Amino acid sequence: MPQFPPLPSWDAMHPLLIHFPIVLLLIVPLFAVIAAFLQPPRNRPYLTVALLLLLLGTASLFLAASSGEQAAELADRPGGVNAVLTAHESLASVSKIFFSALSVLFMGLYLWPWIWRRPQSRKAFILPTVAFIAIYSV
């Protein structure tokens, strides 16, 4: 029976985990743009995929940041390395806040037709979606 290699420690997982939020969060605008060009309700599947990718990407961002914090505790910090790691940690914190806020914003955009219990017109949908994409592109 083949034996699997042991799992790396949590701090060693950081280089592996960081790629999930990068890829997932880069794909979200693609589905949002496709949804913006389609007429409601035909755009719902694309919005659903965009929301799921955004939520998964944000959750994986928190996991990657957690493993990165563990790895930073073990890292040697000679010379300018400390400044680079401090900036890296700061960007991770900003990213967690930014994508958490975007997740809440997009969840509101997604749930808007059900909250107001009326069908969504194309004009009422495209402006918030384009605004979301513009904010996301920051």
Short mmCIF file of N, CA and C in Angstrom, two decimals, residues 2-132:
data_model
loop_
_atom_site.label_atom_id
_atom_site.label_comp_id
_atom_site.label_asym_id
_atom_site.label_seq_id
_atom_site.Cartn_x
_atom_site.Cartn_y
_atom_site.Cartn_z
N PRO A 2 0.65 2.20 -0.93
CA PRO A 2 1.50 3.39 -0.98
C PRO A 2 1.27 4.27 0.26
N GLN A 3 2.33 4.88 0.68
CA GLN A 3 2.24 5.75 1.85
C GLN A 3 2.40 7.20 1.39
N PHE A 4 1.50 8.05 1.85
CA PHE A 4 1.53 9.46 1.48
C PHE A 4 2.58 10.18 2.32
N PRO A 5 3.18 11.22 1.76
CA PRO A 5 4.14 11.99 2.55
C PRO A 5 3.41 12.74 3.66
N PRO A 6 4.08 13.06 4.73
CA PRO A 6 3.41 13.79 5.82
C PRO A 6 3.05 15.21 5.38
N LEU A 7 2.00 15.73 5.96
CA LEU A 7 1.60 17.10 5.68
C LEU A 7 2.60 18.06 6.30
N PRO A 8 2.91 19.15 5.60
CA PRO A 8 3.83 20.12 6.19
C PRO A 8 3.17 20.85 7.36
N SER A 9 3.99 21.48 8.19
CA SER A 9 3.45 22.24 9.32
C SER A 9 2.69 23.46 8.79
N TRP A 10 1.91 24.08 9.67
CA TRP A 10 1.06 25.20 9.28
C TRP A 10 1.88 26.36 8.70
N ASP A 11 3.01 26.67 9.32
CA ASP A 11 3.84 27.76 8.81
C ASP A 11 4.44 27.43 7.44
N ALA A 12 4.73 26.19 7.19
CA ALA A 12 5.29 25.78 5.90
C ALA A 12 4.22 25.74 4.80
N MET A 13 2.95 25.79 5.16
CA MET A 13 1.86 25.76 4.19
C MET A 13 1.64 27.12 3.51
N HIS A 14 2.21 28.19 4.06
CA HIS A 14 1.96 29.53 3.53
C HIS A 14 2.23 29.65 2.03
N PRO A 15 3.38 29.19 1.52
CA PRO A 15 3.60 29.30 0.07
C PRO A 15 2.57 28.54 -0.75
N LEU A 16 2.00 27.49 -0.20
CA LEU A 16 0.96 26.73 -0.91
C LEU A 16 -0.39 27.43 -0.82
N LEU A 17 -0.73 27.92 0.37
CA LEU A 17 -2.05 28.50 0.61
C LEU A 17 -2.24 29.86 -0.07
N ILE A 18 -1.18 30.61 -0.25
CA ILE A 18 -1.33 31.96 -0.76
C ILE A 18 -1.82 31.99 -2.21
N HIS A 19 -1.64 30.90 -2.92
CA HIS A 19 -2.06 30.89 -4.32
C HIS A 19 -3.58 30.76 -4.48
N PHE A 20 -4.25 30.20 -3.51
CA PHE A 20 -5.72 30.07 -3.61
C PHE A 20 -6.42 31.42 -3.64
N PRO A 21 -6.17 32.33 -2.68
CA PRO A 21 -6.86 33.61 -2.78
C PRO A 21 -6.46 34.41 -4.02
N ILE A 22 -5.21 34.30 -4.43
CA ILE A 22 -4.78 35.04 -5.61
C ILE A 22 -5.61 34.62 -6.83
N VAL A 23 -5.69 33.34 -7.06
CA VAL A 23 -6.42 32.85 -8.24
C VAL A 23 -7.92 33.09 -8.11
N LEU A 24 -8.49 32.74 -6.97
CA LEU A 24 -9.94 32.89 -6.80
C LEU A 24 -10.37 34.35 -6.91
N LEU A 25 -9.62 35.25 -6.30
CA LEU A 25 -10.00 36.66 -6.30
C LEU A 25 -9.72 37.34 -7.64
N LEU A 26 -8.84 36.79 -8.45
CA LEU A 26 -8.61 37.34 -9.78
C LEU A 26 -9.71 36.94 -10.78
N ILE A 27 -10.39 35.84 -10.50
CA ILE A 27 -11.43 35.35 -11.42
C ILE A 27 -12.78 36.04 -11.17
N VAL A 28 -13.00 36.55 -9.98
CA VAL A 28 -14.29 37.15 -9.61
C VAL A 28 -14.74 38.23 -10.60
N PRO A 29 -13.89 39.21 -10.95
CA PRO A 29 -14.36 40.26 -11.87
C PRO A 29 -14.79 39.73 -13.24
N LEU A 30 -14.19 38.65 -13.69
CA LEU A 30 -14.58 38.07 -14.97
C LEU A 30 -16.06 37.68 -14.96
N PHE A 31 -16.48 36.98 -13.90
CA PHE A 31 -17.89 36.58 -13.81
C PHE A 31 -18.81 37.77 -13.56
N ALA A 32 -18.33 38.77 -12.83
CA ALA A 32 -19.14 39.97 -12.60
C ALA A 32 -19.35 40.74 -13.90
N VAL A 33 -18.33 40.83 -14.73
CA VAL A 33 -18.45 41.52 -16.02
C VAL A 33 -19.41 40.76 -16.94
N ILE A 34 -19.30 39.45 -16.97
CA ILE A 34 -20.23 38.65 -17.78
C ILE A 34 -21.66 38.88 -17.30
N ALA A 35 -21.86 38.88 -15.99
CA ALA A 35 -23.21 39.11 -15.44
C ALA A 35 -23.72 40.50 -15.79
N ALA A 36 -22.83 41.48 -15.85
CA ALA A 36 -23.25 42.86 -16.16
C ALA A 36 -23.78 42.97 -17.59
N PHE A 37 -23.29 42.12 -18.49
CA PHE A 37 -23.72 42.18 -19.88
C PHE A 37 -24.99 41.37 -20.16
N LEU A 38 -25.39 40.54 -19.22
CA LEU A 38 -26.58 39.71 -19.43
C LEU A 38 -27.80 40.32 -18.75
N GLN A 39 -28.93 40.02 -19.32
CA GLN A 39 -30.20 40.51 -18.80
C GLN A 39 -30.61 39.70 -17.57
N PRO A 40 -31.07 40.37 -16.48
CA PRO A 40 -31.62 39.58 -15.37
C PRO A 40 -32.85 38.82 -15.85
N PRO A 41 -33.10 37.65 -15.46
CA PRO A 41 -32.47 36.75 -14.50
C PRO A 41 -31.42 35.82 -15.11
N ARG A 42 -31.09 36.00 -16.41
CA ARG A 42 -30.08 35.13 -17.03
C ARG A 42 -28.70 35.32 -16.43
N ASN A 43 -28.49 36.42 -15.73
CA ASN A 43 -27.17 36.70 -15.14
C ASN A 43 -26.98 36.04 -13.77
N ARG A 44 -28.03 35.48 -13.19
CA ARG A 44 -27.94 34.91 -11.83
C ARG A 44 -26.88 33.83 -11.68
N PRO A 45 -26.74 32.89 -12.61
CA PRO A 45 -25.69 31.88 -12.42
C PRO A 45 -24.28 32.50 -12.35
N TYR A 46 -24.04 33.52 -13.15
CA TYR A 46 -22.72 34.17 -13.14
C TYR A 46 -22.51 34.96 -11.85
N LEU A 47 -23.58 35.59 -11.37
CA LEU A 47 -23.48 36.28 -10.08
C LEU A 47 -23.24 35.30 -8.95
N THR A 48 -23.90 34.16 -9.01
CA THR A 48 -23.72 33.14 -7.98
C THR A 48 -22.28 32.65 -7.96
N VAL A 49 -21.73 32.36 -9.12
CA VAL A 49 -20.34 31.90 -9.19
C VAL A 49 -19.40 33.00 -8.69
N ALA A 50 -19.64 34.24 -9.09
CA ALA A 50 -18.78 35.35 -8.64
C ALA A 50 -18.83 35.48 -7.12
N LEU A 51 -20.03 35.37 -6.54
CA LEU A 51 -20.17 35.47 -5.08
C LEU A 51 -19.46 34.32 -4.38
N LEU A 52 -19.65 33.11 -4.87
CA LEU A 52 -18.99 31.95 -4.26
C LEU A 52 -17.47 32.06 -4.35
N LEU A 53 -16.96 32.48 -5.50
CA LEU A 53 -15.51 32.66 -5.65
C LEU A 53 -14.99 33.74 -4.72
N LEU A 54 -15.75 34.82 -4.58
CA LEU A 54 -15.35 35.91 -3.70
C LEU A 54 -15.31 35.45 -2.24
N LEU A 55 -16.33 34.71 -1.83
CA LEU A 55 -16.37 34.22 -0.45
C LEU A 55 -15.27 33.19 -0.19
N LEU A 56 -15.06 32.28 -1.14
CA LEU A 56 -13.98 31.29 -0.99
C LEU A 56 -12.60 31.96 -1.01
N GLY A 57 -12.44 32.93 -1.89
CA GLY A 57 -11.18 33.66 -1.96
C GLY A 57 -10.89 34.44 -0.70
N THR A 58 -11.91 35.07 -0.14
CA THR A 58 -11.74 35.83 1.10
C THR A 58 -11.43 34.90 2.26
N ALA A 59 -12.13 33.78 2.34
CA ALA A 59 -11.84 32.81 3.40
C ALA A 59 -10.43 32.25 3.27
N SER A 60 -10.02 31.94 2.05
CA SER A 60 -8.67 31.42 1.86
C SER A 60 -7.61 32.49 2.11
N LEU A 61 -7.97 33.75 1.94
CA LEU A 61 -7.06 34.85 2.29
C LEU A 61 -6.78 34.86 3.78
N PHE A 62 -7.82 34.63 4.58
CA PHE A 62 -7.64 34.57 6.03
C PHE A 62 -6.77 33.37 6.43
N LEU A 63 -6.97 32.24 5.76
CA LEU A 63 -6.13 31.06 6.04
C LEU A 63 -4.68 31.32 5.66
N ALA A 64 -4.46 31.92 4.50
CA ALA A 64 -3.09 32.21 4.06
C ALA A 64 -2.42 33.22 5.00
N ALA A 65 -3.17 34.21 5.46
CA ALA A 65 -2.61 35.20 6.39
C ALA A 65 -2.26 34.54 7.72
N SER A 66 -3.10 33.63 8.16
CA SER A 66 -2.82 32.93 9.41
C SER A 66 -1.54 32.10 9.31
N SER A 67 -1.40 31.37 8.22
CA SER A 67 -0.18 30.58 8.04
C SER A 67 1.04 31.50 7.86
N GLY A 68 0.83 32.65 7.23
CA GLY A 68 1.91 33.60 7.06
C GLY A 68 2.38 34.20 8.37
N GLU A 69 1.43 34.44 9.29
CA GLU A 69 1.80 34.95 10.62
C GLU A 69 2.65 33.92 11.36
N GLN A 70 2.29 32.65 11.23
CA GLN A 70 3.09 31.59 11.85
C GLN A 70 4.49 31.53 11.23
N ALA A 71 4.55 31.64 9.91
CA ALA A 71 5.84 31.59 9.22
C ALA A 71 6.70 32.79 9.59
N ALA A 72 6.09 33.95 9.78
CA ALA A 72 6.84 35.16 10.12
C ALA A 72 7.48 35.06 11.49
N GLU A 73 6.83 34.33 12.40
CA GLU A 73 7.40 34.16 13.74
C GLU A 73 8.70 33.35 13.69
N LEU A 74 8.81 32.47 12.72
CA LEU A 74 9.98 31.61 12.61
C LEU A 74 11.06 32.18 11.69
N ALA A 75 10.73 33.22 10.93
CA ALA A 75 11.66 33.76 9.93
C ALA A 75 12.78 34.55 10.58
N ASP A 76 13.97 34.40 10.01
CA ASP A 76 15.08 35.26 10.40
C ASP A 76 14.85 36.63 9.77
N ARG A 77 15.15 37.68 10.53
CA ARG A 77 14.88 39.02 10.05
C ARG A 77 16.13 39.90 10.05
N PRO A 78 17.15 39.51 9.33
CA PRO A 78 18.33 40.36 9.28
C PRO A 78 18.14 41.54 8.33
N GLY A 79 18.76 42.67 8.66
CA GLY A 79 18.79 43.84 7.78
C GLY A 79 17.43 44.31 7.32
N GLY A 80 17.27 44.41 6.01
CA GLY A 80 16.04 44.94 5.41
C GLY A 80 14.90 43.95 5.34
N VAL A 81 15.14 42.72 5.75
CA VAL A 81 14.08 41.71 5.69
C VAL A 81 12.93 42.08 6.61
N ASN A 82 13.23 42.66 7.76
CA ASN A 82 12.19 43.04 8.71
C ASN A 82 11.24 44.06 8.10
N ALA A 83 11.78 45.04 7.36
CA ALA A 83 10.93 46.05 6.72
C ALA A 83 10.04 45.43 5.65
N VAL A 84 10.58 44.49 4.89
CA VAL A 84 9.80 43.82 3.85
C VAL A 84 8.69 42.97 4.46
N LEU A 85 9.02 42.22 5.51
CA LEU A 85 7.99 41.40 6.16
C LEU A 85 6.92 42.26 6.82
N THR A 86 7.31 43.39 7.40
CA THR A 86 6.33 44.30 8.00
C THR A 86 5.38 44.85 6.94
N ALA A 87 5.92 45.25 5.79
CA ALA A 87 5.07 45.73 4.69
C ALA A 87 4.17 44.61 4.17
N HIS A 88 4.70 43.40 4.09
CA HIS A 88 3.94 42.24 3.63
C HIS A 88 2.77 41.96 4.58
N GLU A 89 3.02 42.02 5.87
CA GLU A 89 1.97 41.81 6.87
C GLU A 89 0.92 42.91 6.80
N SER A 90 1.37 44.13 6.57
CA SER A 90 0.44 45.26 6.46
C SER A 90 -0.47 45.09 5.25
N LEU A 91 0.09 44.69 4.12
CA LEU A 91 -0.71 44.46 2.93
C LEU A 91 -1.70 43.31 3.13
N ALA A 92 -1.29 42.30 3.88
CA ALA A 92 -2.21 41.19 4.17
C ALA A 92 -3.39 41.68 5.01
N SER A 93 -3.12 42.53 5.99
CA SER A 93 -4.20 43.08 6.83
C SER A 93 -5.15 43.94 6.01
N VAL A 94 -4.60 44.78 5.16
CA VAL A 94 -5.44 45.63 4.30
C VAL A 94 -6.27 44.77 3.36
N SER A 95 -5.65 43.72 2.81
CA SER A 95 -6.37 42.83 1.90
C SER A 95 -7.53 42.12 2.60
N LYS A 96 -7.31 41.68 3.83
CA LYS A 96 -8.39 41.00 4.57
C LYS A 96 -9.56 41.96 4.78
N ILE A 97 -9.28 43.19 5.17
CA ILE A 97 -10.35 44.17 5.39
C ILE A 97 -11.06 44.50 4.08
N PHE A 98 -10.27 44.77 3.03
CA PHE A 98 -10.83 45.17 1.74
C PHE A 98 -11.72 44.09 1.15
N PHE A 99 -11.24 42.85 1.13
CA PHE A 99 -12.03 41.79 0.51
C PHE A 99 -13.20 41.35 1.39
N SER A 100 -13.10 41.53 2.70
CA SER A 100 -14.25 41.28 3.57
C SER A 100 -15.35 42.31 3.26
N ALA A 101 -14.96 43.57 3.12
CA ALA A 101 -15.94 44.62 2.78
C ALA A 101 -16.54 44.37 1.39
N LEU A 102 -15.71 43.98 0.44
CA LEU A 102 -16.23 43.67 -0.89
C LEU A 102 -17.19 42.48 -0.86
N SER A 103 -16.91 41.51 -0.02
CA SER A 103 -17.80 40.35 0.11
C SER A 103 -19.17 40.77 0.63
N VAL A 104 -19.18 41.64 1.62
CA VAL A 104 -20.45 42.13 2.17
C VAL A 104 -21.18 42.95 1.12
N LEU A 105 -20.46 43.81 0.42
CA LEU A 105 -21.06 44.64 -0.63
C LEU A 105 -21.66 43.79 -1.74
N PHE A 106 -20.92 42.79 -2.19
CA PHE A 106 -21.42 41.94 -3.27
C PHE A 106 -22.58 41.06 -2.81
N MET A 107 -22.53 40.64 -1.55
CA MET A 107 -23.65 39.86 -1.00
C MET A 107 -24.93 40.72 -1.03
N GLY A 108 -24.80 42.00 -0.70
CA GLY A 108 -25.95 42.91 -0.77
C GLY A 108 -26.45 43.06 -2.19
N LEU A 109 -25.54 43.20 -3.14
CA LEU A 109 -25.91 43.31 -4.55
C LEU A 109 -26.61 42.04 -5.02
N TYR A 110 -26.12 40.91 -4.56
CA TYR A 110 -26.70 39.62 -4.95
C TYR A 110 -28.10 39.42 -4.35
N LEU A 111 -28.27 39.82 -3.09
CA LEU A 111 -29.54 39.59 -2.40
C LEU A 111 -30.57 40.71 -2.62
N TRP A 112 -30.16 41.80 -3.24
CA TRP A 112 -31.05 42.96 -3.43
C TRP A 112 -32.42 42.61 -4.00
N PRO A 113 -32.53 41.82 -5.07
CA PRO A 113 -33.87 41.51 -5.60
C PRO A 113 -34.76 40.76 -4.61
N TRP A 114 -34.17 39.91 -3.79
CA TRP A 114 -34.97 39.16 -2.82
C TRP A 114 -35.34 40.03 -1.62
N ILE A 115 -34.48 40.97 -1.27
CA ILE A 115 -34.78 41.85 -0.14
C ILE A 115 -35.95 42.76 -0.48
N TRP A 116 -35.94 43.34 -1.69
CA TRP A 116 -37.00 44.26 -2.10
C TRP A 116 -38.17 43.57 -2.77
N ARG A 117 -38.06 42.29 -2.99
CA ARG A 117 -39.14 41.45 -3.55
C ARG A 117 -39.72 41.98 -4.85
N ARG A 118 -38.85 42.49 -5.69
CA ARG A 118 -39.29 42.87 -7.03
C ARG A 118 -38.24 42.42 -8.03
N PRO A 119 -38.70 42.18 -9.24
CA PRO A 119 -37.72 41.80 -10.26
C PRO A 119 -36.76 42.96 -10.52
N GLN A 120 -35.55 42.61 -10.82
CA GLN A 120 -34.52 43.61 -11.02
C GLN A 120 -34.44 43.98 -12.49
N SER A 121 -34.51 45.28 -12.76
CA SER A 121 -34.38 45.73 -14.14
C SER A 121 -32.90 45.78 -14.51
N ARG A 122 -32.65 45.83 -15.79
CA ARG A 122 -31.27 45.87 -16.25
C ARG A 122 -30.58 47.15 -15.79
N LYS A 123 -31.26 48.28 -15.85
CA LYS A 123 -30.66 49.56 -15.43
C LYS A 123 -30.37 49.56 -13.93
N ALA A 124 -31.27 48.98 -13.16
CA ALA A 124 -31.06 48.94 -11.71
C ALA A 124 -29.96 47.97 -11.32
N PHE A 125 -29.59 47.09 -12.23
CA PHE A 125 -28.54 46.12 -11.94
C PHE A 125 -27.17 46.57 -12.43
N ILE A 126 -27.13 47.15 -13.61
CA ILE A 126 -25.82 47.40 -14.24
C ILE A 126 -25.02 48.48 -13.51
N LEU A 127 -25.66 49.52 -13.02
CA LEU A 127 -24.92 50.58 -12.33
C LEU A 127 -24.23 50.07 -11.06
N PRO A 128 -24.92 49.38 -10.15
CA PRO A 128 -24.21 48.85 -8.98
C PRO A 128 -23.14 47.82 -9.35
N THR A 129 -23.38 47.03 -10.38
CA THR A 129 -22.39 46.03 -10.78
C THR A 129 -21.13 46.69 -11.33
N VAL A 130 -21.30 47.70 -12.16
CA VAL A 130 -20.14 48.43 -12.70
C VAL A 130 -19.41 49.15 -11.57
N ALA A 131 -20.16 49.73 -10.61
CA ALA A 131 -19.52 50.38 -9.46
C ALA A 131 -18.73 49.36 -8.64
N PHE A 132 -19.30 48.18 -8.45
CA PHE A 132 -18.59 47.13 -7.72
C PHE A 132 -17.30 46.74 -8.44
#
